[in-house]
Short mmCIF file of C-alpha atoms and ligand atoms in Angstrom, two decimals:
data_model
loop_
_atom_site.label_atom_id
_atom_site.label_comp_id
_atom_site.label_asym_id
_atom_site.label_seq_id
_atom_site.Cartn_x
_atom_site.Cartn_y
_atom_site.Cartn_z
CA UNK Y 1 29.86 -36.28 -24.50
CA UNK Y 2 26.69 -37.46 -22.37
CA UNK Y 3 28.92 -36.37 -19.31
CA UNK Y 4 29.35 -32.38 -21.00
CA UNK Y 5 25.46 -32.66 -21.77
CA UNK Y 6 24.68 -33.41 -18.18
CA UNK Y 7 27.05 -30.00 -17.27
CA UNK Y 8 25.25 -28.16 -19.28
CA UNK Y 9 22.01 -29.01 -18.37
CA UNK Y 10 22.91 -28.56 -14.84
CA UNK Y 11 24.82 -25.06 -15.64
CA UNK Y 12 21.46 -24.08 -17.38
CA UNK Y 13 19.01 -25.10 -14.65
CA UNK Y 14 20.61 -22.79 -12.10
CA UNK Y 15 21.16 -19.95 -14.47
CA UNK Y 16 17.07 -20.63 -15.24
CA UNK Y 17 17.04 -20.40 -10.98
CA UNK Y 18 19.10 -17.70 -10.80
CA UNK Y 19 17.55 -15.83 -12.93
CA UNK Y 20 13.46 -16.27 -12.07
CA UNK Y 21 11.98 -12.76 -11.54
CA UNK Y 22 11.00 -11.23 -8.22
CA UNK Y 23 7.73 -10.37 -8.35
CA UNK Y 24 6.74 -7.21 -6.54
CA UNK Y 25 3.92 -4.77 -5.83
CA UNK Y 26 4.01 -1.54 -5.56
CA UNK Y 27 0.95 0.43 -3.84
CA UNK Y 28 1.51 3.87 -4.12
CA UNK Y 29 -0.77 6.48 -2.48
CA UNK Y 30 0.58 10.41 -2.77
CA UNK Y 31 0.22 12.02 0.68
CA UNK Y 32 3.89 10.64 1.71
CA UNK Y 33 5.28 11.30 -1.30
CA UNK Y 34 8.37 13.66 -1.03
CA UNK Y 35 7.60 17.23 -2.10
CA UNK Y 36 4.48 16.78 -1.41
CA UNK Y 37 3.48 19.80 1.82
CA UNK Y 38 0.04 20.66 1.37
CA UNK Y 39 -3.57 18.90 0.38
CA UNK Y 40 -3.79 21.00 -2.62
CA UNK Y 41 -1.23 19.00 -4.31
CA UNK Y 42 -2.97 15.87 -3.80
CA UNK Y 43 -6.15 16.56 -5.10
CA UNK Y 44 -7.61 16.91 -8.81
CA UNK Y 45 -7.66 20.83 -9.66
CA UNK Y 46 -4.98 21.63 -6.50
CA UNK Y 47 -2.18 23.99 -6.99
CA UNK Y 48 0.62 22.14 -7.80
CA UNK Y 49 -1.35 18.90 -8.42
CA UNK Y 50 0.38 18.42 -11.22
CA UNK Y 51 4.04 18.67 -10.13
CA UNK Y 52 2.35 16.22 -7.39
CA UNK Y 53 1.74 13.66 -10.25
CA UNK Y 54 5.16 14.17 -11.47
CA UNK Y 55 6.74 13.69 -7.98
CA UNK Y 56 4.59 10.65 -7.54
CA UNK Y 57 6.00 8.94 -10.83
CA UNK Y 58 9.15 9.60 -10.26
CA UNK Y 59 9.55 8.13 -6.59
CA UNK Y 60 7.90 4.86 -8.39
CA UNK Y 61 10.26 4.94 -11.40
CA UNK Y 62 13.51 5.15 -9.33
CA UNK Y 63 12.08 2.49 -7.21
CA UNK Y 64 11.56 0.34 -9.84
CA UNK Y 65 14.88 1.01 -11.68
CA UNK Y 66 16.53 0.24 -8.15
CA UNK Y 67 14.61 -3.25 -8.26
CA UNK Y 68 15.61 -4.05 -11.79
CA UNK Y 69 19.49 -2.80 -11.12
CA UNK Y 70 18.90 -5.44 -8.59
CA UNK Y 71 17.34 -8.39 -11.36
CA UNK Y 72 14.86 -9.85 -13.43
CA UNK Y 73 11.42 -8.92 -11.94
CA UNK Y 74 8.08 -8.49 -13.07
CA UNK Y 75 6.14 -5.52 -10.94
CA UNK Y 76 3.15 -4.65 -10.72
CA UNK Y 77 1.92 -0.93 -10.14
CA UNK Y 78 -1.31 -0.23 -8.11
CA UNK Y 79 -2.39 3.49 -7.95
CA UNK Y 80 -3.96 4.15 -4.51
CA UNK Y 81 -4.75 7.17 -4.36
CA UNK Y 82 -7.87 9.29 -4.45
CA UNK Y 83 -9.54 8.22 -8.22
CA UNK Y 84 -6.51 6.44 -8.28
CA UNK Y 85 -5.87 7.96 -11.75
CA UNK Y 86 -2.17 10.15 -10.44
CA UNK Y 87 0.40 8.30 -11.97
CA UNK Y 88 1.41 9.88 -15.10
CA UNK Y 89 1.20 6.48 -17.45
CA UNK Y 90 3.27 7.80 -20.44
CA UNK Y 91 6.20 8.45 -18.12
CA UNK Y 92 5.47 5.17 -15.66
CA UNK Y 93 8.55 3.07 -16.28
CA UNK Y 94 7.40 0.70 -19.21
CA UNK Y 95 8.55 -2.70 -17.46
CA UNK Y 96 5.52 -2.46 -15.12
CA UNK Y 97 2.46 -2.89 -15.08
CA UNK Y 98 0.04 -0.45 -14.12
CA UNK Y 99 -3.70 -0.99 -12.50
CA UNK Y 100 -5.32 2.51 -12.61
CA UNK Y 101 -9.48 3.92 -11.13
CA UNK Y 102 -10.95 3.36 -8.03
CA UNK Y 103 -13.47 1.20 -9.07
CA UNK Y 104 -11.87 -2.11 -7.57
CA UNK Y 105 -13.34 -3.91 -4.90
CA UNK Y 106 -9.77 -4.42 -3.04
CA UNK Y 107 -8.78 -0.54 -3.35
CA UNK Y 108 -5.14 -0.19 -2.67
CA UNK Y 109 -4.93 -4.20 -2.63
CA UNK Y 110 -6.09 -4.81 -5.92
CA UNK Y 111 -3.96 -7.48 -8.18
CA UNK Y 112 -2.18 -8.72 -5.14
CA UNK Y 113 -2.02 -12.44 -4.58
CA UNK Y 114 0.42 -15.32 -2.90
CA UNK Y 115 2.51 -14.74 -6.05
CA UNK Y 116 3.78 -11.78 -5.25
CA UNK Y 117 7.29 -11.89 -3.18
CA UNK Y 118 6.71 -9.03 -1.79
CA UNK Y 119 4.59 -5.79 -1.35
CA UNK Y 120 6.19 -2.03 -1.27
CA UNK Y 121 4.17 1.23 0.06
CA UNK Y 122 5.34 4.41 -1.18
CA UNK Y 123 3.59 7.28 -0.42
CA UNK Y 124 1.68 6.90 2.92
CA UNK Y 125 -0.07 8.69 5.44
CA UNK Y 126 -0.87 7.84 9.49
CA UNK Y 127 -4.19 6.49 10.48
CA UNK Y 128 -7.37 8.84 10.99
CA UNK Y 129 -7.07 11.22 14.16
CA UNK Y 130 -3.12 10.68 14.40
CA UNK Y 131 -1.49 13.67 15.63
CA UNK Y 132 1.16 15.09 13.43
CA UNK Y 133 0.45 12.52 10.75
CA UNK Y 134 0.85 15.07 7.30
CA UNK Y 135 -3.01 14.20 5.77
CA UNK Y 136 -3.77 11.21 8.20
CA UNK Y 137 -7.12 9.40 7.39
CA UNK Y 138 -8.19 5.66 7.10
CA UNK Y 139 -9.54 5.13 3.46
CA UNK Y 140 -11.89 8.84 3.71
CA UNK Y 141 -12.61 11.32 5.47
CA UNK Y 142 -15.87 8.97 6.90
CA UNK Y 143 -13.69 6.85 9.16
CA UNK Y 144 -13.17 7.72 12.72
CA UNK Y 145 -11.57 4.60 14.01
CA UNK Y 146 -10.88 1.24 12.34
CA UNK Y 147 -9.92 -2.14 13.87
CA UNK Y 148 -9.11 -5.35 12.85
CA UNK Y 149 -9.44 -8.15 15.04
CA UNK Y 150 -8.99 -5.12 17.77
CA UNK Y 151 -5.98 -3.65 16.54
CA UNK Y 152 -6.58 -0.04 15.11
CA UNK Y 153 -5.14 0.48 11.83
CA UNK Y 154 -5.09 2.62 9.23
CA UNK Y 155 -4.27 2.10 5.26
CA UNK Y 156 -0.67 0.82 5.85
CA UNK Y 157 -1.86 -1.71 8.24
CA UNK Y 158 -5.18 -2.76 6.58
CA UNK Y 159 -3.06 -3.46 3.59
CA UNK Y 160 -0.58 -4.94 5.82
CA UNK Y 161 -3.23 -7.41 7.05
CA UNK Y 162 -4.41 -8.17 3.56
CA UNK Y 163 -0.82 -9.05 2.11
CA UNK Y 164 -0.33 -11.26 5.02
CA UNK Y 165 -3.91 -13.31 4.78
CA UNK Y 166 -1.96 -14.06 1.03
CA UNK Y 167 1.19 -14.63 2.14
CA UNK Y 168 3.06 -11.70 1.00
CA UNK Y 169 5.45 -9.69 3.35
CA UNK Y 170 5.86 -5.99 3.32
CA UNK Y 171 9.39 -5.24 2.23
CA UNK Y 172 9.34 -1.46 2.18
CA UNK Y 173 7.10 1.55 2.88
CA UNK Y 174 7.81 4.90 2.68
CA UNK Y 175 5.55 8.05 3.98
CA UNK Y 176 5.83 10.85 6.48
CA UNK Y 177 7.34 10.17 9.98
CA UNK Y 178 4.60 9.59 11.74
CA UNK Y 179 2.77 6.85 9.48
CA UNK Y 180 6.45 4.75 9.65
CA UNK Y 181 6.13 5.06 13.45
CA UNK Y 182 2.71 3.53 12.89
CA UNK Y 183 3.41 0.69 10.43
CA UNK Y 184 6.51 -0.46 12.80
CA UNK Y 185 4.61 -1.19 15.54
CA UNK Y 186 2.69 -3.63 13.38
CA UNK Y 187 5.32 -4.80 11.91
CA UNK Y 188 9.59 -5.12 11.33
CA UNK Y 189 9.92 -3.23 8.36
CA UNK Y 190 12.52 -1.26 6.63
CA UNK Y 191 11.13 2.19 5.94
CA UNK Y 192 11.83 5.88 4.29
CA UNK Y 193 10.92 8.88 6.05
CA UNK Y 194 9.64 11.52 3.32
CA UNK Y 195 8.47 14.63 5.71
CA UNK Y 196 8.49 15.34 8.86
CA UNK Y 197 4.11 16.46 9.96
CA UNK Y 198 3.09 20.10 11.50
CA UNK Y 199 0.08 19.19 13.08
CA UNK Y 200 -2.29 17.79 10.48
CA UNK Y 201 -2.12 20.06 7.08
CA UNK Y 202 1.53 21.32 7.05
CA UNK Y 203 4.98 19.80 6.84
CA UNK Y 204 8.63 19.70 6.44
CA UNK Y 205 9.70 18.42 3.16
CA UNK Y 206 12.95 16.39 2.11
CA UNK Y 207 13.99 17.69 -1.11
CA UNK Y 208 12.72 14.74 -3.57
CA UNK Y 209 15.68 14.18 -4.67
CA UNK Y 210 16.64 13.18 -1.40
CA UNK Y 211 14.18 10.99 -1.10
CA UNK Y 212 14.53 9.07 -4.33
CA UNK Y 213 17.72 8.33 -3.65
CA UNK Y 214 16.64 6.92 0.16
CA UNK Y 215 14.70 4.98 -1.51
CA UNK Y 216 16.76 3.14 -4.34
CA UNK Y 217 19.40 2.63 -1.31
CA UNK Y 218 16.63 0.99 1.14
CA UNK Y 219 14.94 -0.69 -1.63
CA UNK Y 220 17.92 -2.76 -3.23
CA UNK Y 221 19.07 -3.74 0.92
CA UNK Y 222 14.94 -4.74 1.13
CA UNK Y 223 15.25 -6.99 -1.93
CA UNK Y 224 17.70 -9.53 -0.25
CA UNK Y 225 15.07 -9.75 2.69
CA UNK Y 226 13.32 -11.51 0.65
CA UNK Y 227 12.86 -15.35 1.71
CA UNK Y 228 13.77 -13.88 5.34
CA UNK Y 229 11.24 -11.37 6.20
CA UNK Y 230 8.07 -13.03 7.21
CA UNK Y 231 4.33 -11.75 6.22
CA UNK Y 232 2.28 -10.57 9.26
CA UNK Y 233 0.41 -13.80 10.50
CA UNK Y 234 -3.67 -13.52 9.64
CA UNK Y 235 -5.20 -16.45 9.35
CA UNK Y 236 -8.82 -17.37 9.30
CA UNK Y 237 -11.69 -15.09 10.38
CA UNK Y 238 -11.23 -11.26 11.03
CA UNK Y 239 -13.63 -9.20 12.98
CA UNK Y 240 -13.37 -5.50 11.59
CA UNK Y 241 -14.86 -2.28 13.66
CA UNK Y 242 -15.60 0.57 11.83
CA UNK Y 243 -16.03 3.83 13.57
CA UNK Y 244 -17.83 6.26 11.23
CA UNK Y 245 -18.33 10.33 11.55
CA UNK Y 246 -21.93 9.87 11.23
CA UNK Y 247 -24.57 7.70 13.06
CA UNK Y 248 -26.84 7.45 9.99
CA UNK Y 249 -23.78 5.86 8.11
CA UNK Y 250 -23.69 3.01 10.84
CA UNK Y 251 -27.28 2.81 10.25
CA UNK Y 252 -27.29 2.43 6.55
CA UNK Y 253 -24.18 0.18 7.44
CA UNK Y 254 -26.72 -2.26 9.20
CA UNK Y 255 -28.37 -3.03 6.19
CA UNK Y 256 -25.23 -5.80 5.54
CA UNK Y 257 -26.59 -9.05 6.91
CA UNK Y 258 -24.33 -10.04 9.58
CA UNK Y 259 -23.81 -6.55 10.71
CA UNK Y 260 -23.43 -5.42 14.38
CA UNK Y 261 -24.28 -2.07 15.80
CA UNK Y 262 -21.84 -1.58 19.02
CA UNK Y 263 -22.75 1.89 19.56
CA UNK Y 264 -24.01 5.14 17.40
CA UNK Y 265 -20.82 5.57 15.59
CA UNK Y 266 -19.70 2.17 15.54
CA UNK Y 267 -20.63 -1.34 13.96
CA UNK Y 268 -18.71 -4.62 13.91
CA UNK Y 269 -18.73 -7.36 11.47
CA UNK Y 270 -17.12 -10.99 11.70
CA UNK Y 271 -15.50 -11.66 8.17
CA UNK Y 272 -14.74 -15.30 6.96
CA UNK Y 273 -11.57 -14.24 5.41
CA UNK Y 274 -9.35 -10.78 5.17
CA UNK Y 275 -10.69 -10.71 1.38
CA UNK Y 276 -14.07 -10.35 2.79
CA UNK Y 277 -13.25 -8.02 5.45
CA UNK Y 278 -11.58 -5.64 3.21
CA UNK Y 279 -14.04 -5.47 0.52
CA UNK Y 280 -16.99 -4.72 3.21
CA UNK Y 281 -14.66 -2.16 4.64
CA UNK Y 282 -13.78 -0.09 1.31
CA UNK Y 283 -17.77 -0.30 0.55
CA UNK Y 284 -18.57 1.84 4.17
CA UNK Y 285 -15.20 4.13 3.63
CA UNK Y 286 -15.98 4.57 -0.04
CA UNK Y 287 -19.89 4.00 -0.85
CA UNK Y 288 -21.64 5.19 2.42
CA UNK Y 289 -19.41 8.56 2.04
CA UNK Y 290 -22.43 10.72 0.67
ZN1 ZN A 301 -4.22 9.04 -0.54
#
């Protein structure tokens, strides 16, 4: 008797382990989403924005069914784009959770933390300046250049750097050609190519169903890299340099104790931490954008 109890306690403990949900982010920004060709569709008012929405939900909700297909998990939904009011809620698969409005110190970030297993981009665009990246910018249209600890980046990799200062790994991300060029020289990471750029405003489109279907495949193969694939190595300080379109932004910028001017356009700031860094970051690219 005592010898069956001990079974199934045993038997029950590694269900209980076999069972514990991955817990995932999703950031998902709309410029790399599939179907997506011109910046009408991506902004508030665009033609089209609303089939944009649509298309944006739906690359989410067959990512997430892929990931529960795959297990338990708990996920949590960041919208990271623009307002970062897109996703259409109502339609939003209702096993996630869902962080909506810009008004979040850690932007496309927000809610992640060393619980997290992993982090997925869907949706993304090249850094500012990058040739044939469909839309490319780094956080607004203010940012010329941005560097961390003298690497440029753009979103992909500032949120890279973020995950990794809490220990998460970047499992998938998703986004026109270019920006998944960009991302793998940071980092090795499995990927979706959505669109292929034309120069700047234009591109080649996958038909979205095409690319939902990329993505459940890539997605479930990403889930069992989990435990192997290793978060991008930041530890302590980070210096940031900010590159801005205007020199009176770098001098408003200056006004941040701590601040360094390294020429008209440019300032520098040692952070104590990536948290730090980012937040001071998304206050120039968002709140010095008059
Ligand atoms: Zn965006």
């Amino acid at each position: 008797m005592n010898r069956l109890i001990i079974l199934l306690l045993i038997v029950s403990t590694f269900a209980r382990a076999q069972t514990k949900p991955v817990k995932i982010f999703i950031s998902v920004d709309m410029e790399g989403i599939g179907g997506i060709g011109t910046s009408a569709m991506t902004s508030t008012g665009g033609k089209d924005y609303e089939t944009g929405r649509k298309l944006m939900t739906a690359e989410v909700n067959a990512v997430v069914a892929a990931i529960f297909e795959a297990g338990s998990a708990e996920i949590v939904v960041n919208d990271s784009h623009g307002d970062m009011q897109n996703l259409l809620h109502t339609q939003l698969d209702s096993r996630v959770e869902y962080i909506q409005s810009n008004i979040k110190p850690l932007g496309m970030v927000q809610g992640l933390d060393a619980t997290f297993d992993g982090i997925i981009f869907i949706g993304f665009h090249a850094m500012a300046g990058t040739e044939n990246g469909f839309l490319a910018h780094t956080g607004s249209g203010v940012v010329k250049g941005l560097w961390l600890n003298g690497n440029e980046v753009g979103e992909g990799g500032l949120n890279t750097y973020f995950a990794g200062s809490v220990g998460v790994p970047v499992l998938m991300a998703s986004g026109d050609k270019t920006f998944t060029e960009e991302i793998k020289k940071l980092i090795t990471v499995r990927t979706v190519v959505t669109k292929e750029a034309i120069g700047t405003s234009a591109a080649k489109l996958l038909h979205p169903d095409v690319v939902t279907k990329a993505l459940q495949t890539q997605v479930k193969i990403a889930l069992k890299d989990i435990g192997k694939v290793k978060p991008l190595s930041v530890q302590g300080p980070v210096e940031f340099k900010i590159k801005v379109d205007n020199p009176t932004r770098a001098d408003v910028a200056m006004s941040i104790p701590g601040m360094k001017r390294i020429d008209g356009y440019t300032v520098s700031y040692q952070a104590k931490n990536m948290e730090e860094a980012y937040k001071l970051i998304r206050v120039i690219y968002k709140y010095l954008s008059w």
